[in-house]
Amino acid sequence: QVQVVESGGGLVQAGGSLRLSCTTSGLTDYNHAMGWFRQAPGKEREGVSCISRGGSRIYYADSVKERFTISRDNAKNTLYLQMNSLKPEDTAMYYCAATTYDCYSGSWSSMDNYNYWGQGTQVTVSS
């Protein structure tokens, strides 16, 4: 049984930092690309970042470029999202997802490409 579990969310002031983690079990991480999505109240879920199976390709949403950094440790089956210079508009539930399709520039942010999802971790940025 595949499990995807996010952690690290919380309340932070604008300009602060948080690091999200995502641990997986029941799947071989090196065969899966991993992504982060987020969903703010009243809005659709949107892609934040994706890292390819080997880590050679990384994509970010324009809204988080140069502030967020995705990384993975396949030995620990763990995905990370380092979030710096946080803004109130980053407030959302953040979800980790795994895909067997890998990350590509034209499709990485489509939810349909991801097979496994976590339950999410809340990030709240106060102004």
mmCIF file of N, CA and C in Angstrom:
data_model
loop_
_atom_site.group_PDB
_atom_site.id
_atom_site.type_symbol
_atom_site.label_atom_id
_atom_site.label_comp_id
_atom_site.label_asym_id
_atom_site.label_seq_id
_atom_site.Cartn_x
_atom_site.Cartn_y
_atom_site.Cartn_z
ATOM 1 N N GLN A 1 0.849 -1.189 0.000
ATOM 2 C CA GLN A 1 0.000 0.000 0.000
ATOM 3 C C GLN A 1 0.889 1.244 0.000
ATOM 4 N N VAL A 2 0.587 2.156 -0.903
ATOM 5 C CA VAL A 2 1.378 3.379 -1.021
ATOM 6 C C VAL A 2 0.874 4.415 -0.035
ATOM 7 N N GLN A 3 1.819 5.028 0.666
ATOM 8 C CA GLN A 3 1.475 6.129 1.556
ATOM 9 C C GLN A 3 2.351 7.326 1.248
ATOM 10 N N VAL A 4 1.728 8.476 1.252
ATOM 11 C CA VAL A 4 2.434 9.740 1.020
ATOM 12 C C VAL A 4 2.044 10.663 2.173
ATOM 13 N N VAL A 5 3.022 11.117 2.936
ATOM 14 C CA VAL A 5 2.735 11.896 4.137
ATOM 15 C C VAL A 5 3.570 13.171 4.150
ATOM 16 N N GLU A 6 2.876 14.296 4.202
ATOM 17 C CA GLU A 6 3.545 15.592 4.273
ATOM 18 C C GLU A 6 3.685 16.047 5.724
ATOM 19 N N SER A 7 4.678 16.878 5.966
ATOM 20 C CA SER A 7 4.866 17.482 7.285
ATOM 21 C C SER A 7 5.626 18.786 7.122
ATOM 22 N N GLY A 8 5.652 19.575 8.180
ATOM 23 C CA GLY A 8 6.447 20.790 8.179
ATOM 24 C C GLY A 8 5.675 22.075 8.011
ATOM 25 N N GLY A 9 4.382 21.987 7.788
ATOM 26 C CA GLY A 9 3.596 23.194 7.650
ATOM 27 C C GLY A 9 3.452 23.919 8.978
ATOM 28 N N GLY A 10 2.904 25.125 8.917
ATOM 29 C CA GLY A 10 2.707 25.889 10.137
ATOM 30 C C GLY A 10 2.390 27.332 9.837
ATOM 31 N N LEU A 11 2.459 28.142 10.887
ATOM 32 C CA LEU A 11 2.182 29.569 10.794
ATOM 33 C C LEU A 11 3.515 30.314 10.833
ATOM 34 N N VAL A 12 3.694 31.216 9.879
ATOM 35 C CA VAL A 12 4.940 31.975 9.808
ATOM 36 C C VAL A 12 4.623 33.396 9.362
ATOM 37 N N GLN A 13 5.432 34.334 9.777
ATOM 38 C CA GLN A 13 5.240 35.713 9.343
ATOM 39 C C GLN A 13 5.782 35.913 7.929
ATOM 40 N N ALA A 14 5.247 36.894 7.260
ATOM 41 C CA ALA A 14 5.739 37.233 5.919
ATOM 42 C C ALA A 14 7.236 37.501 5.971
ATOM 43 N N GLY A 15 7.925 36.966 4.972
ATOM 44 C CA GLY A 15 9.377 37.066 4.930
ATOM 45 C C GLY A 15 10.099 35.901 5.566
ATOM 46 N N GLY A 16 9.365 35.071 6.266
ATOM 47 C CA GLY A 16 9.958 33.928 6.947
ATOM 48 C C GLY A 16 10.130 32.731 6.036
ATOM 49 N N SER A 17 10.551 31.625 6.650
ATOM 50 C CA SER A 17 10.845 30.405 5.899
ATOM 51 C C SER A 17 10.203 29.188 6.558
ATOM 52 N N LEU A 18 9.939 28.206 5.746
ATOM 53 C CA LEU A 18 9.484 26.896 6.209
ATOM 54 C C LEU A 18 10.080 25.845 5.292
ATOM 55 N N ARG A 19 10.270 24.650 5.832
ATOM 56 C CA ARG A 19 10.678 23.525 4.994
ATOM 57 C C ARG A 19 9.652 22.411 5.140
ATOM 58 N N LEU A 20 9.036 22.074 4.039
ATOM 59 C CA LEU A 20 8.100 20.960 4.012
ATOM 60 C C LEU A 20 8.841 19.673 3.663
ATOM 61 N N SER A 21 8.363 18.587 4.238
ATOM 62 C CA SER A 21 8.897 17.268 3.930
ATOM 63 C C SER A 21 7.771 16.353 3.495
ATOM 64 N N CYS A 22 8.121 15.382 2.697
ATOM 65 C CA CYS A 22 7.149 14.391 2.223
ATOM 66 C C CYS A 22 7.835 13.037 2.216
ATOM 67 N N THR A 23 7.333 12.140 3.011
ATOM 68 C CA THR A 23 7.889 10.792 3.036
ATOM 69 C C THR A 23 6.920 9.837 2.352
ATOM 70 N N THR A 24 7.487 8.877 1.664
ATOM 71 C CA THR A 24 6.667 7.900 0.963
ATOM 72 C C THR A 24 7.025 6.494 1.409
ATOM 73 N N SER A 25 6.074 5.623 1.299
ATOM 74 C CA SER A 25 6.306 4.215 1.545
ATOM 75 C C SER A 25 5.475 3.418 0.565
ATOM 76 N N GLY A 26 5.983 2.263 0.212
ATOM 77 C CA GLY A 26 5.237 1.406 -0.694
ATOM 78 C C GLY A 26 5.523 1.661 -2.160
ATOM 79 N N LEU A 27 6.418 2.593 -2.449
ATOM 80 C CA LEU A 27 6.811 2.800 -3.837
ATOM 81 C C LEU A 27 8.300 3.083 -3.889
ATOM 82 N N THR A 28 8.886 2.830 -5.044
ATOM 83 C CA THR A 28 10.318 3.066 -5.214
ATOM 84 C C THR A 28 10.501 4.475 -5.757
ATOM 85 N N ASP A 29 11.011 5.352 -4.919
ATOM 86 C CA ASP A 29 11.102 6.760 -5.283
ATOM 87 C C ASP A 29 11.898 7.006 -6.546
ATOM 88 N N TYR A 30 12.923 6.201 -6.775
ATOM 89 C CA TYR A 30 13.747 6.494 -7.942
ATOM 90 C C TYR A 30 12.994 6.229 -9.235
ATOM 91 N N ASN A 31 11.830 5.576 -9.163
ATOM 92 C CA ASN A 31 11.004 5.367 -10.349
ATOM 93 C C ASN A 31 9.872 6.367 -10.460
ATOM 94 N N HIS A 32 9.856 7.319 -9.553
ATOM 95 C CA HIS A 32 8.756 8.268 -9.548
ATOM 96 C C HIS A 32 9.283 9.691 -9.513
ATOM 97 N N ALA A 33 8.723 10.510 -10.350
ATOM 98 C CA ALA A 33 8.926 11.938 -10.198
ATOM 99 C C ALA A 33 8.018 12.404 -9.062
ATOM 100 N N MET A 34 8.405 13.498 -8.432
ATOM 101 C CA MET A 34 7.651 13.985 -7.276
ATOM 102 C C MET A 34 7.311 15.449 -7.464
ATOM 103 N N GLY A 35 6.169 15.824 -6.971
ATOM 104 C CA GLY A 35 5.758 17.204 -7.121
ATOM 105 C C GLY A 35 5.094 17.759 -5.876
ATOM 106 N N TRP A 36 5.055 19.072 -5.818
ATOM 107 C CA TRP A 36 4.310 19.801 -4.777
ATOM 108 C C TRP A 36 3.207 20.616 -5.447
ATOM 109 N N PHE A 37 2.044 20.563 -4.862
ATOM 110 C CA PHE A 37 0.906 21.361 -5.287
ATOM 111 C C PHE A 37 0.400 22.132 -4.078
ATOM 112 N N ARG A 38 -0.428 23.122 -4.337
ATOM 113 C CA ARG A 38 -1.059 23.844 -3.231
ATOM 114 C C ARG A 38 -2.453 24.276 -3.632
ATOM 115 N N GLN A 39 -3.276 24.445 -2.614
ATOM 116 C CA GLN A 39 -4.652 24.882 -2.848
ATOM 117 C C GLN A 39 -5.053 25.854 -1.763
ATOM 118 N N ALA A 40 -5.352 27.062 -2.193
ATOM 119 C CA ALA A 40 -5.829 28.095 -1.279
ATOM 120 C C ALA A 40 -7.352 28.032 -1.219
ATOM 121 N N PRO A 41 -7.957 28.515 -0.145
ATOM 122 C CA PRO A 41 -9.418 28.485 -0.030
ATOM 123 C C PRO A 41 -10.089 29.176 -1.217
ATOM 124 N N GLY A 42 -11.038 28.489 -1.811
ATOM 125 C CA GLY A 42 -11.776 29.049 -2.922
ATOM 126 C C GLY A 42 -11.051 29.031 -4.253
ATOM 127 N N LYS A 43 -9.878 28.426 -4.287
ATOM 128 C CA LYS A 43 -9.102 28.384 -5.526
ATOM 129 C C LYS A 43 -8.818 26.936 -5.923
ATOM 130 N N GLU A 44 -8.459 26.774 -7.188
ATOM 131 C CA GLU A 44 -8.100 25.449 -7.674
ATOM 132 C C GLU A 44 -6.695 25.065 -7.206
ATOM 133 N N ARG A 45 -6.490 23.773 -7.146
ATOM 134 C CA ARG A 45 -5.159 23.282 -6.797
ATOM 135 C C ARG A 45 -4.200 23.607 -7.943
ATOM 136 N N GLU A 46 -3.025 24.089 -7.590
ATOM 137 C CA GLU A 46 -2.057 24.485 -8.601
ATOM 138 C C GLU A 46 -0.693 23.851 -8.335
ATOM 139 N N GLY A 47 0.025 23.613 -9.416
ATOM 140 C CA GLY A 47 1.355 23.039 -9.302
ATOM 141 C C GLY A 47 2.344 24.063 -8.794
ATOM 142 N N VAL A 48 3.168 23.647 -7.858
ATOM 143 C CA VAL A 48 4.195 24.506 -7.292
ATOM 144 C C VAL A 48 5.575 24.147 -7.864
ATOM 145 N N SER A 49 5.874 22.846 -7.876
ATOM 146 C CA SER A 49 7.193 22.416 -8.344
ATOM 147 C C SER A 49 7.178 20.927 -8.613
ATOM 148 N N CYS A 50 8.103 20.499 -9.452
ATOM 149 C CA CYS A 50 8.263 19.076 -9.748
ATOM 150 C C CYS A 50 9.749 18.779 -9.902
ATOM 151 N N ILE A 51 10.154 17.604 -9.443
ATOM 152 C CA ILE A 51 11.535 17.156 -9.614
ATOM 153 C C ILE A 51 11.505 15.788 -10.255
ATOM 154 N N SER A 52 12.316 15.604 -11.291
ATOM 155 C CA SER A 52 12.297 14.363 -12.055
ATOM 156 C C SER A 52 12.884 13.215 -11.241
ATOM 157 N N ARG A 53 12.773 12.024 -11.788
ATOM 158 C CA ARG A 53 13.194 10.823 -11.079
ATOM 159 C C ARG A 53 14.631 10.916 -10.598
ATOM 160 N N GLY A 54 15.517 11.331 -11.472
ATOM 161 C CA GLY A 54 16.923 11.425 -11.098
ATOM 162 C C GLY A 54 17.321 12.782 -10.562
ATOM 163 N N GLY A 55 16.378 13.710 -10.576
ATOM 164 C CA GLY A 55 16.666 15.051 -10.065
ATOM 165 C C GLY A 55 17.268 15.994 -11.083
ATOM 166 N N SER A 56 17.395 15.570 -12.319
ATOM 167 C CA SER A 56 18.058 16.417 -13.317
ATOM 168 C C SER A 56 17.144 17.500 -13.873
ATOM 169 N N ARG A 57 15.852 17.295 -13.781
ATOM 170 C CA ARG A 57 14.907 18.313 -14.261
ATOM 171 C C ARG A 57 14.051 18.791 -13.101
ATOM 172 N N ILE A 58 13.980 20.090 -12.979
ATOM 173 C CA ILE A 58 13.180 20.729 -11.931
ATOM 174 C C ILE A 58 12.387 21.866 -12.561
ATOM 175 N N TYR A 59 11.147 21.963 -12.158
ATOM 176 C CA TYR A 59 10.276 23.022 -12.658
ATOM 177 C C TYR A 59 9.611 23.714 -11.473
ATOM 178 N N TYR A 60 9.358 25.004 -11.651
ATOM 179 C CA TYR A 60 8.684 25.799 -10.629
ATOM 180 C C TYR A 60 7.591 26.632 -11.271
ATOM 181 N N ALA A 61 6.552 26.885 -10.519
ATOM 182 C CA ALA A 61 5.578 27.883 -10.925
ATOM 183 C C ALA A 61 6.251 29.253 -10.875
ATOM 184 N N ASP A 62 5.846 30.130 -11.761
ATOM 185 C CA ASP A 62 6.463 31.462 -11.806
ATOM 186 C C ASP A 62 6.343 32.183 -10.471
ATOM 187 N N SER A 63 5.250 31.941 -9.769
ATOM 188 C CA SER A 63 4.987 32.661 -8.526
ATOM 189 C C SER A 63 5.946 32.290 -7.394
ATOM 190 N N VAL A 64 6.668 31.180 -7.544
ATOM 191 C CA VAL A 64 7.553 30.759 -6.452
ATOM 192 C C VAL A 64 9.007 30.686 -6.862
ATOM 193 N N LYS A 65 9.294 30.959 -8.119
ATOM 194 C CA LYS A 65 10.685 30.892 -8.595
ATOM 195 C C LYS A 65 11.579 31.812 -7.779
ATOM 196 N N GLU A 66 12.770 31.308 -7.496
ATOM 197 C CA GLU A 66 13.804 32.019 -6.742
ATOM 198 C C GLU A 66 13.448 32.196 -5.273
ATOM 199 N N ARG A 67 12.322 31.656 -4.838
ATOM 200 C CA ARG A 67 11.975 31.667 -3.412
ATOM 201 C C ARG A 67 11.880 30.254 -2.856
ATOM 202 N N PHE A 68 11.409 29.321 -3.662
ATOM 203 C CA PHE A 68 11.211 27.940 -3.225
ATOM 204 C C PHE A 68 12.257 27.052 -3.894
ATOM 205 N N THR A 69 12.675 26.011 -3.175
ATOM 206 C CA THR A 69 13.626 25.050 -3.721
ATOM 207 C C THR A 69 13.145 23.634 -3.415
ATOM 208 N N ILE A 70 12.983 22.835 -4.442
ATOM 209 C CA ILE A 70 12.590 21.443 -4.278
ATOM 210 C C ILE A 70 13.836 20.563 -4.313
ATOM 211 N N SER A 71 13.812 19.510 -3.516
ATOM 212 C CA SER A 71 14.928 18.567 -3.516
ATOM 213 C C SER A 71 14.412 17.207 -3.059
ATOM 214 N N ARG A 72 15.204 16.186 -3.292
ATOM 215 C CA ARG A 72 14.789 14.850 -2.895
ATOM 216 C C ARG A 72 15.978 14.054 -2.402
ATOM 217 N N ASP A 73 15.700 13.153 -1.480
ATOM 218 C CA ASP A 73 16.699 12.215 -0.976
ATOM 219 C C ASP A 73 16.116 10.825 -1.176
ATOM 220 N N ASN A 74 16.486 10.193 -2.276
ATOM 221 C CA ASN A 74 15.891 8.898 -2.600
ATOM 222 C C ASN A 74 16.246 7.826 -1.570
ATOM 223 N N ALA A 75 17.397 7.960 -0.955
ATOM 224 C CA ALA A 75 17.795 6.972 0.053
ATOM 225 C C ALA A 75 16.856 6.999 1.255
ATOM 226 N N LYS A 76 16.277 8.166 1.509
ATOM 227 C CA LYS A 76 15.360 8.321 2.638
ATOM 228 C C LYS A 76 13.904 8.351 2.196
ATOM 229 N N ASN A 77 13.665 8.193 0.889
ATOM 230 C CA ASN A 77 12.296 8.280 0.362
ATOM 231 C C ASN A 77 11.621 9.571 0.805
ATOM 232 N N THR A 78 12.359 10.652 0.709
ATOM 233 C CA THR A 78 11.845 11.920 1.212
ATOM 234 C C THR A 78 12.023 13.027 0.176
ATOM 235 N N LEU A 79 10.995 13.808 0.053
ATOM 236 C CA LEU A 79 10.967 14.992 -0.804
ATOM 237 C C LEU A 79 10.890 16.216 0.094
ATOM 238 N N TYR A 80 11.547 17.296 -0.334
ATOM 239 C CA TYR A 80 11.544 18.529 0.456
ATOM 240 C C TYR A 80 11.095 19.712 -0.391
ATOM 241 N N LEU A 81 10.591 20.710 0.292
ATOM 242 C CA LEU A 81 10.314 21.995 -0.337
ATOM 243 C C LEU A 81 10.754 23.075 0.645
ATOM 244 N N GLN A 82 11.871 23.718 0.328
ATOM 245 C CA GLN A 82 12.357 24.833 1.132
ATOM 246 C C GLN A 82 11.683 26.102 0.619
ATOM 247 N N MET A 83 10.971 26.777 1.513
ATOM 248 C CA MET A 83 10.222 27.962 1.126
ATOM 249 C C MET A 83 10.781 29.164 1.877
ATOM 250 N N ASN A 84 11.336 30.089 1.135
ATOM 251 C CA ASN A 84 11.903 31.313 1.710
ATOM 252 C C ASN A 84 11.115 32.527 1.254
ATOM 253 N N SER A 85 11.326 33.629 1.944
ATOM 254 C CA SER A 85 10.655 34.894 1.594
ATOM 255 C C SER A 85 9.157 34.682 1.396
ATOM 256 N N LEU A 86 8.550 34.015 2.336
ATOM 257 C CA LEU A 86 7.139 33.678 2.208
ATOM 258 C C LEU A 86 6.264 34.920 2.211
ATOM 259 N N LYS A 87 5.182 34.833 1.447
ATOM 260 C CA LYS A 87 4.228 35.927 1.304
ATOM 261 C C LYS A 87 2.848 35.450 1.761
ATOM 262 N N PRO A 88 1.991 36.365 2.144
ATOM 263 C CA PRO A 88 0.623 35.948 2.532
ATOM 264 C C PRO A 88 -0.070 35.158 1.435
ATOM 265 N N GLU A 89 0.214 35.456 0.191
ATOM 266 C CA GLU A 89 -0.430 34.733 -0.916
ATOM 267 C C GLU A 89 0.081 33.305 -1.072
ATOM 268 N N ASP A 90 1.101 32.931 -0.318
ATOM 269 C CA ASP A 90 1.546 31.540 -0.300
ATOM 270 C C ASP A 90 0.705 30.683 0.647
ATOM 271 N N THR A 91 -0.174 31.311 1.396
ATOM 272 C CA THR A 91 -1.038 30.573 2.314
ATOM 273 C C THR A 91 -1.903 29.585 1.554
ATOM 274 N N ALA A 92 -1.809 28.327 1.937
ATOM 275 C CA ALA A 92 -2.546 27.272 1.241
ATOM 276 C C ALA A 92 -2.288 25.938 1.926
ATOM 277 N N MET A 93 -3.066 24.953 1.525
ATOM 278 C CA MET A 93 -2.745 23.573 1.877
ATOM 279 C C MET A 93 -1.772 23.072 0.828
ATOM 280 N N TYR A 94 -0.675 22.510 1.268
ATOM 281 C CA TYR A 94 0.355 22.026 0.357
ATOM 282 C C TYR A 94 0.316 20.503 0.294
ATOM 283 N N TYR A 95 0.303 20.001 -0.923
ATOM 284 C CA TYR A 95 0.196 18.572 -1.156
ATOM 285 C C TYR A 95 1.429 18.046 -1.880
ATOM 286 N N CYS A 96 1.835 16.864 -1.482
ATOM 287 C CA CYS A 96 2.905 16.145 -2.139
ATOM 288 C C CYS A 96 2.274 15.084 -3.045
ATOM 289 N N ALA A 97 2.880 14.859 -4.200
ATOM 290 C CA ALA A 97 2.337 13.876 -5.133
ATOM 291 C C ALA A 97 3.460 13.151 -5.856
ATOM 292 N N ALA A 98 3.177 11.918 -6.245
ATOM 293 C CA ALA A 98 4.150 11.106 -6.977
ATOM 294 C C ALA A 98 3.565 10.682 -8.308
ATOM 295 N N THR A 99 4.428 10.608 -9.304
ATOM 296 C CA THR A 99 3.977 10.206 -10.631
ATOM 297 C C THR A 99 4.964 9.242 -11.265
ATOM 298 N N THR A 100 4.423 8.290 -12.000
ATOM 299 C CA THR A 100 5.267 7.371 -12.747
ATOM 300 C C THR A 100 5.661 7.949 -14.101
ATOM 301 N N TYR A 101 5.117 9.110 -14.447
ATOM 302 C CA TYR A 101 5.333 9.664 -15.772
ATOM 303 C C TYR A 101 6.576 10.531 -15.899
ATOM 304 N N ASP A 102 7.118 10.991 -14.790
ATOM 305 C CA ASP A 102 8.269 11.900 -14.794
ATOM 306 C C ASP A 102 7.810 13.327 -15.068
ATOM 307 N N CYS A 103 8.732 14.281 -14.861
ATOM 308 C CA CYS A 103 8.413 15.700 -15.016
ATOM 309 C C CYS A 103 8.842 16.176 -16.393
ATOM 310 N N TYR A 104 7.933 16.832 -17.063
ATOM 311 C CA TYR A 104 8.253 17.464 -18.335
ATOM 312 C C TYR A 104 7.661 18.851 -18.346
ATOM 313 N N SER A 105 8.266 19.729 -19.150
ATOM 314 C CA SER A 105 7.908 21.140 -19.079
ATOM 315 C C SER A 105 6.457 21.406 -19.399
ATOM 316 N N GLY A 106 5.872 20.631 -20.290
ATOM 317 C CA GLY A 106 4.510 20.925 -20.704
ATOM 318 C C GLY A 106 3.428 20.319 -19.850
ATOM 319 N N SER A 107 3.805 19.418 -18.929
ATOM 320 C CA SER A 107 2.768 18.665 -18.227
ATOM 321 C C SER A 107 2.967 18.542 -16.733
ATOM 322 N N TRP A 108 4.075 19.042 -16.212
ATOM 323 C CA TRP A 108 4.399 18.748 -14.815
ATOM 324 C C TRP A 108 3.364 19.281 -13.844
ATOM 325 N N SER A 109 2.669 20.356 -14.210
ATOM 326 C CA SER A 109 1.745 20.989 -13.276
ATOM 327 C C SER A 109 0.306 20.468 -13.395
ATOM 328 N N SER A 110 0.102 19.455 -14.228
ATOM 329 C CA SER A 110 -1.236 18.894 -14.366
ATOM 330 C C SER A 110 -1.464 17.818 -13.321
ATOM 331 N N MET A 111 -2.526 17.978 -12.542
ATOM 332 C CA MET A 111 -2.838 17.000 -11.503
ATOM 333 C C MET A 111 -3.064 15.613 -12.088
ATOM 334 N N ASP A 112 -3.553 15.557 -13.310
ATOM 335 C CA ASP A 112 -3.876 14.271 -13.931
ATOM 336 C C ASP A 112 -2.642 13.382 -14.102
ATOM 337 N N ASN A 113 -1.457 13.980 -14.061
ATOM 338 C CA ASN A 113 -0.240 13.201 -14.284
ATOM 339 C C ASN A 113 0.263 12.501 -13.027
ATOM 340 N N TYR A 114 -0.373 12.714 -11.899
ATOM 341 C CA TYR A 114 0.132 12.194 -10.629
ATOM 342 C C TYR A 114 -0.759 11.074 -10.126
ATOM 343 N N ASN A 115 -0.093 10.002 -9.679
ATOM 344 C CA ASN A 115 -0.819 8.804 -9.278
ATOM 345 C C ASN A 115 -1.160 8.766 -7.793
ATOM 346 N N TYR A 116 -0.265 9.325 -6.977
ATOM 347 C CA TYR A 116 -0.405 9.197 -5.530
ATOM 348 C C TYR A 116 -0.320 10.573 -4.876
ATOM 349 N N TRP A 117 -1.177 10.766 -3.884
ATOM 350 C CA TRP A 117 -1.284 12.057 -3.217
ATOM 351 C C TRP A 117 -1.264 11.893 -1.710
ATOM 352 N N GLY A 118 -0.691 12.905 -1.050
ATOM 353 C CA GLY A 118 -0.794 12.956 0.391
ATOM 354 C C GLY A 118 -2.036 13.721 0.819
ATOM 355 N N GLN A 119 -2.202 13.842 2.133
ATOM 356 C CA GLN A 119 -3.367 14.518 2.682
ATOM 357 C C GLN A 119 -3.166 16.012 2.831
ATOM 358 N N GLY A 120 -1.941 16.467 2.725
ATOM 359 C CA GLY A 120 -1.667 17.890 2.766
ATOM 360 C C GLY A 120 -1.173 18.377 4.115
ATOM 361 N N THR A 121 -0.466 19.501 4.071
ATOM 362 C CA THR A 121 -0.015 20.174 5.285
ATOM 363 C C THR A 121 -0.276 21.676 5.096
ATOM 364 N N GLN A 122 -0.847 22.297 6.117
ATOM 365 C CA GLN A 122 -1.276 23.685 5.999
ATOM 366 C C GLN A 122 -0.114 24.645 6.223
ATOM 367 N N VAL A 123 -0.005 25.601 5.327
ATOM 368 C CA VAL A 123 0.963 26.694 5.465
ATOM 369 C C VAL A 123 0.178 27.994 5.535
ATOM 370 N N THR A 124 0.400 28.756 6.585
ATOM 371 C CA THR A 124 -0.271 30.034 6.756
ATOM 372 C C THR A 124 0.777 31.112 6.967
ATOM 373 N N VAL A 125 0.729 32.134 6.124
ATOM 374 C CA VAL A 125 1.683 33.232 6.198
ATOM 375 C C VAL A 125 0.933 34.494 6.604
ATOM 376 N N SER A 126 1.305 35.044 7.730
ATOM 377 C CA SER A 126 0.636 36.246 8.227
ATOM 378 C C SER A 126 1.373 37.494 7.755
ATOM 379 N N SER A 127 0.606 38.552 7.547
ATOM 380 C CA SER A 127 1.202 39.802 7.057
ATOM 381 C C SER A 127 1.675 40.683 8.191
#
